[in-house]
């Protein structure tokens, strides 16, 4: 039925990437291009007292300097709404350089534009800025006393508390309880391409080449902040060097680039430096989580209490929601999840790959492992026994697969026969252990109607368009596959065009929703055009297909034929040429189900890991990982595998390497480069395998596609921590699990 | 202490700080451009020669995205001044495919899906080809260790390893 | 973040290089650039004249003194690491070189430049925080700051910045000699005197005059070094500075006593750390794990720690005991 969807097709943008010819947003050649550089505040709390520009202006090559004294006021106060919602999506409800107040270290206080990158950097260093510093509060340790209960999360779209049953009563009555507290260091996305925006004005209209995960979000946000019509803002994004959430929201530099270009009357490229990327595009916030499980001796969960405390900015109630999975992946009548916030001197945190679920699941899945040991049960059987057929509202899953993922993973990994006793396997100086975790990631239908256009020319060649952007997710390839199958043409005659707000609307590809949204719209556009072409043929007296019922016409390789007699038919090109139609096109749209659809909506998976822990030095190395996932229909297994594998290795980094903390004296992030903020390198990579469990889903769109962008990370760190326990007998209560954490017994507990 | 340039042997050879003509040999072609001495090879390639295949990931020598070859050896162009490259042969990703035909390593990267966003990819490929030439790819551990200067945040590492193994084994005639 | 205007001079001879730098107060030599360009861009160092010494004929390795090796200052780390005479005579030095940085950086970085590598202390590198090394008298932010990776040996009230080099650890164990040519002529500096502890002047890291150029590193003939080893422990499996590294060259006599020992540590000191106390504690004593542990205790008896880096002492002691035990067995 489907000739290319589901096939492991190579990336169609591969040649552009391996030859270096693909143009990223900081590589656009424009005449007269100027180079902008943000100057970040050197205090984390306080006020700008003075800015002396004399030396900077004298340095040569400077076209303009913007500070709070001359930066235009934004037309609308930014409001924090996730970009998936299809509205203006500033990363924080604060816009810098509007007054002299400094809320966080690195907050933009000036912007220098010059004729070269070097000149801008030199002039920026010569700006003489004095501050009236206040005492920063930016850590849990310093702000704990000021913590307050959050009311809503995600810009008001999610309640911060989730309660049902009588959790305290159930815990008091539980035959077995597990109680654990965790501390998680902050994470930074660090895509290899830092965020960059190139802005060019033409009269009242501005074009932005913006490294974004959503061209529409950039357009909506910039138009709102500048107070100009959407039709005057065009955003183009053909290649993006990774996002991972850092480019999901639209941060101040995007609008500042447009302002700067207007200020100097030239096109401006504004790129974040690597150190600036630690203070300019959000982060995964420092957080503490506590979980208490109650269960019967038979293993049935009777109570889950899951609380989170984290640091947000002075102006936003942001927390990545920790309890979205713990409230539903295992059935439990008595539940309490809540979020407490400390408003401190940081920028607003943001989505970071598997936002909420990666750490929320770490807490839940390591607690489940503790429970399995308490009960003397196999951790896989404990999970399967507690995984319900319905979600926390009693709605059936749109599709499940969790138990199958655990079982298939156990087979692939070689779980059977595992001696659960901790600390029993040693090889040389290494203690060896294995661990498992469940995984789930929500399918979030909060986006508006999605659009795509399919257009065929009279020579049979095809263009499929949506405004989607390619940041490594493979959308260019998978949508070419979907379009080709929908229209019934070979992929070779089809070009997928995207990354431009002039094209039909799709929402930001975030929250693992990109493939679902885009494939649904593209599929509908392509099949609509196919149906239109068939209708044209059967109504065309000169067509060999004249008079047939449309349902008795099939299409393959651009040729319509009778299902009864394949010798009767004609190509799309013949039809169009005979009728002197230069082209035909169709707009496809897809309206997502409401958030209140009566279905449980999660993508499920299972994670397995084997670790070697240096018995004296506490250094953990992962030797093997296995992940099995049930993401509905897999459009391209080669690309889906890559994304899931990437997520799993992000989990490895989160487990062992990645963590940042704020210096309490200055309020500055301690680590601000890739030499010290450690992400995995080639040598960290274990043997790793990814497999799929097929589940059919007719709720999540016409093709039944759930996302693969984030679920690969969920549970990966937990499986590693559970393996460390198996190896050492020590429970890990802190991430990352660095040598001293392991040596000292696992952290605060 | 006063600068006494009149006694400095360097007097005639001092260049800059303003832009001056520089001759760079990139991918076998000679380019005469005007640069200030403070311009890195990376910025010279990207902003002055419009060769943007070499990527800027950190500008600090910590990611490997800017890897090019100088006289056949892989180096980081972000920590190399363009002026220091005069008289040396620079090779970048733009010179790897010949007559429109991909280098086997480029094709292997595509076949093994050894990238996602593609931003680290030119650097990975420049390193990977050099790795085989250096003879540092005998074992999987060798490949992993000697590629570790090239960070891939998408974590395509297992696929990069597969691509390198394939090209290595084909080179061996196996 | 800056890239200040600079004047550039490519030296054609050592004399020319020395004259160019010594005649200009804000000048610096430019070798591989892996530290210099990075810190220039961060505005941590502020030369206005860079004298490129990459063309100087200093890339040689040659034999000296019946089995010693003279390494030209511009020899690249990757070449030195794989030079047969280094691999055979000083395998631990070869290992130290190969475990440093990445292949790209090793292809760039020169041996002389490596001797002048600067600390990775984030307060030094940020160009803004109080830092006595960068701005004498401004204070040390690391003492009470984020100091997990900071030094526990050789520290002072003024500075706890860790020395980052790997190969320098091997060279202090091997009693190398740093040879220089400066405005006042040639000089030879024993390597342990080349690396100055911070004491009251953390900004002065080496006894080099302005314009004094490292031209060679002499490594003496040392039979025990033929079995030397370098082990590097770190969070990440590669491309990271050491948490703790151990260079060892040991000979145990027929009676089982330590006859010769050269032991040095990376990652724990404000300078590449020669473990003299541990050496003294072991030489002439039985090579047993108990004695190794006692020697490690002796070495760290004066360690000065913070709550964040106190684990380093235990970590380093265990690393020493393990390394010496493995060498013995």
Short mmCIF file of N, CA and C in Angstrom, two decimals, chain A residues 430-487:
data_model
loop_
_atom_site.label_atom_id
_atom_site.label_comp_id
_atom_site.label_asym_id
_atom_site.label_seq_id
_atom_site.Cartn_x
_atom_site.Cartn_y
_atom_site.Cartn_z
N UNK A 430 36.12 -2.82 38.15
CA UNK A 430 34.76 -2.35 37.88
C UNK A 430 33.70 -3.25 38.48
N UNK A 431 32.72 -2.61 39.07
CA UNK A 431 31.50 -3.31 39.49
C UNK A 431 30.51 -3.18 38.34
N UNK A 432 29.85 -4.28 38.00
CA UNK A 432 28.96 -4.30 36.84
C UNK A 432 27.53 -4.42 37.32
N UNK A 433 26.64 -3.65 36.71
CA UNK A 433 25.23 -3.75 37.06
C UNK A 433 24.35 -3.47 35.86
N UNK A 434 23.11 -3.91 35.95
CA UNK A 434 22.13 -3.65 34.89
C UNK A 434 20.88 -3.05 35.50
N UNK A 435 20.19 -2.26 34.71
CA UNK A 435 18.98 -1.60 35.19
C UNK A 435 17.97 -1.41 34.09
N UNK A 436 16.75 -1.18 34.50
CA UNK A 436 15.65 -1.01 33.56
C UNK A 436 14.81 0.18 34.02
N UNK A 437 14.12 0.80 33.07
CA UNK A 437 13.15 1.84 33.40
C UNK A 437 12.08 1.86 32.33
N UNK A 438 10.89 2.28 32.72
CA UNK A 438 9.83 2.51 31.76
C UNK A 438 9.93 3.93 31.22
N UNK A 439 9.25 4.18 30.11
CA UNK A 439 9.30 5.52 29.52
C UNK A 439 7.92 5.88 28.97
N UNK A 440 7.60 7.15 29.08
CA UNK A 440 6.38 7.66 28.47
C UNK A 440 6.54 9.13 28.17
N UNK A 441 5.99 9.56 27.06
CA UNK A 441 6.04 10.99 26.75
C UNK A 441 4.70 11.40 26.15
N UNK A 442 4.15 12.52 26.60
CA UNK A 442 2.80 12.88 26.18
C UNK A 442 2.70 13.30 24.71
N UNK A 443 1.55 13.05 24.15
CA UNK A 443 1.17 13.59 22.85
C UNK A 443 0.29 14.79 23.17
N UNK A 444 0.75 15.98 22.85
CA UNK A 444 0.10 17.21 23.34
C UNK A 444 -0.61 17.94 22.22
N UNK A 445 -1.93 17.87 22.23
CA UNK A 445 -2.71 18.52 21.16
C UNK A 445 -3.10 19.93 21.56
N UNK A 446 -2.17 20.85 21.57
CA UNK A 446 -2.55 22.22 21.90
C UNK A 446 -2.36 23.17 20.72
N UNK A 447 -2.06 22.60 19.54
CA UNK A 447 -1.77 23.48 18.41
C UNK A 447 -3.02 23.75 17.59
N UNK A 448 -3.00 24.86 16.84
CA UNK A 448 -4.14 25.16 15.97
C UNK A 448 -4.09 24.32 14.69
N UNK A 449 -4.98 24.66 13.77
CA UNK A 449 -5.08 23.93 12.50
C UNK A 449 -3.76 24.02 11.73
N UNK A 450 -3.36 22.90 11.16
CA UNK A 450 -2.11 22.83 10.41
C UNK A 450 -2.40 22.77 8.91
N UNK A 451 -1.50 23.37 8.14
CA UNK A 451 -1.73 23.42 6.69
C UNK A 451 -0.51 22.93 5.92
N UNK A 452 -0.81 22.41 4.73
CA UNK A 452 0.26 22.09 3.77
C UNK A 452 -0.32 22.24 2.38
N UNK A 453 0.55 22.44 1.42
CA UNK A 453 0.10 22.58 0.04
C UNK A 453 0.81 21.53 -0.82
N UNK A 454 0.03 20.92 -1.71
CA UNK A 454 0.62 20.00 -2.69
C UNK A 454 0.36 20.59 -4.07
N UNK A 455 1.38 20.62 -4.89
CA UNK A 455 1.26 21.23 -6.21
C UNK A 455 1.95 20.34 -7.23
N UNK A 456 1.23 20.06 -8.30
CA UNK A 456 1.84 19.25 -9.36
C UNK A 456 1.91 20.07 -10.63
N UNK A 457 3.02 20.00 -11.30
CA UNK A 457 3.18 20.71 -12.57
C UNK A 457 2.84 19.78 -13.73
N UNK A 458 2.66 20.36 -14.90
CA UNK A 458 2.17 19.54 -16.01
C UNK A 458 3.22 18.58 -16.56
N UNK A 459 4.43 18.66 -16.06
CA UNK A 459 5.41 17.62 -16.43
C UNK A 459 5.44 16.49 -15.40
N UNK A 460 4.58 16.58 -14.43
CA UNK A 460 4.50 15.51 -13.44
C UNK A 460 5.35 15.74 -12.21
N UNK A 461 6.12 16.80 -12.18
CA UNK A 461 6.93 17.06 -10.98
C UNK A 461 6.08 17.76 -9.91
N UNK A 462 6.49 17.61 -8.69
CA UNK A 462 5.62 17.95 -7.56
C UNK A 462 6.40 18.77 -6.53
N UNK A 463 5.73 19.75 -5.96
CA UNK A 463 6.28 20.46 -4.81
C UNK A 463 5.29 20.35 -3.67
N UNK A 464 5.78 19.95 -2.51
CA UNK A 464 4.95 19.92 -1.30
C UNK A 464 5.50 21.00 -0.38
N UNK A 465 4.62 21.79 0.18
CA UNK A 465 5.08 22.91 1.00
C UNK A 465 4.38 22.95 2.36
N UNK A 466 5.16 23.16 3.38
CA UNK A 466 4.62 23.64 4.65
C UNK A 466 5.70 24.54 5.24
N UNK A 467 5.37 25.24 6.30
CA UNK A 467 6.38 26.15 6.87
C UNK A 467 7.31 25.43 7.84
N UNK A 468 7.25 24.12 7.92
CA UNK A 468 8.07 23.36 8.86
C UNK A 468 9.55 23.64 8.69
N UNK A 469 10.34 23.43 9.72
CA UNK A 469 11.77 23.71 9.67
C UNK A 469 12.56 22.46 10.00
N UNK A 470 13.71 22.34 9.34
CA UNK A 470 14.55 21.14 9.46
C UNK A 470 15.70 21.43 10.43
N UNK A 471 15.62 20.86 11.62
CA UNK A 471 16.74 21.03 12.54
C UNK A 471 17.32 19.68 12.94
N UNK A 472 17.22 18.74 12.01
CA UNK A 472 17.83 17.44 12.25
C UNK A 472 16.82 16.34 12.48
N UNK A 473 15.53 16.74 12.53
CA UNK A 473 14.50 15.76 12.82
C UNK A 473 14.13 14.93 11.61
N UNK A 474 14.62 15.33 10.44
CA UNK A 474 14.36 14.54 9.24
C UNK A 474 13.07 14.89 8.54
N UNK A 475 12.50 16.05 8.86
CA UNK A 475 11.20 16.41 8.30
C UNK A 475 11.26 16.51 6.78
N UNK A 476 12.36 16.97 6.25
CA UNK A 476 12.49 17.11 4.80
C UNK A 476 12.33 15.75 4.12
N UNK A 477 12.89 14.75 4.75
CA UNK A 477 12.84 13.41 4.19
C UNK A 477 11.50 12.75 4.44
N UNK A 478 11.07 12.76 5.68
CA UNK A 478 9.84 12.01 5.99
C UNK A 478 8.63 12.64 5.33
N UNK A 479 8.62 13.97 5.20
CA UNK A 479 7.48 14.59 4.53
C UNK A 479 7.53 14.36 3.03
N UNK A 480 8.71 14.19 2.48
CA UNK A 480 8.80 13.80 1.07
C UNK A 480 8.19 12.42 0.89
N UNK A 481 8.44 11.55 1.86
CA UNK A 481 7.87 10.20 1.79
C UNK A 481 6.35 10.25 1.88
N UNK A 482 5.86 11.02 2.87
CA UNK A 482 4.41 11.10 3.08
C UNK A 482 3.74 11.72 1.85
N UNK A 483 4.35 12.79 1.31
CA UNK A 483 3.76 13.44 0.15
C UNK A 483 3.75 12.52 -1.07
N UNK A 484 4.83 11.80 -1.26
CA UNK A 484 4.93 10.90 -2.41
C UNK A 484 3.86 9.82 -2.34
N UNK A 485 3.71 9.24 -1.17
CA UNK A 485 2.71 8.18 -1.04
C UNK A 485 1.29 8.73 -1.16
N UNK A 486 1.09 9.91 -0.55
CA UNK A 486 -0.27 10.47 -0.58
C UNK A 486 -0.71 10.79 -2.00
N UNK A 487 0.23 11.28 -2.78
CA UNK A 487 -0.11 11.67 -4.14
C UNK A 487 0.04 10.51 -5.12
#
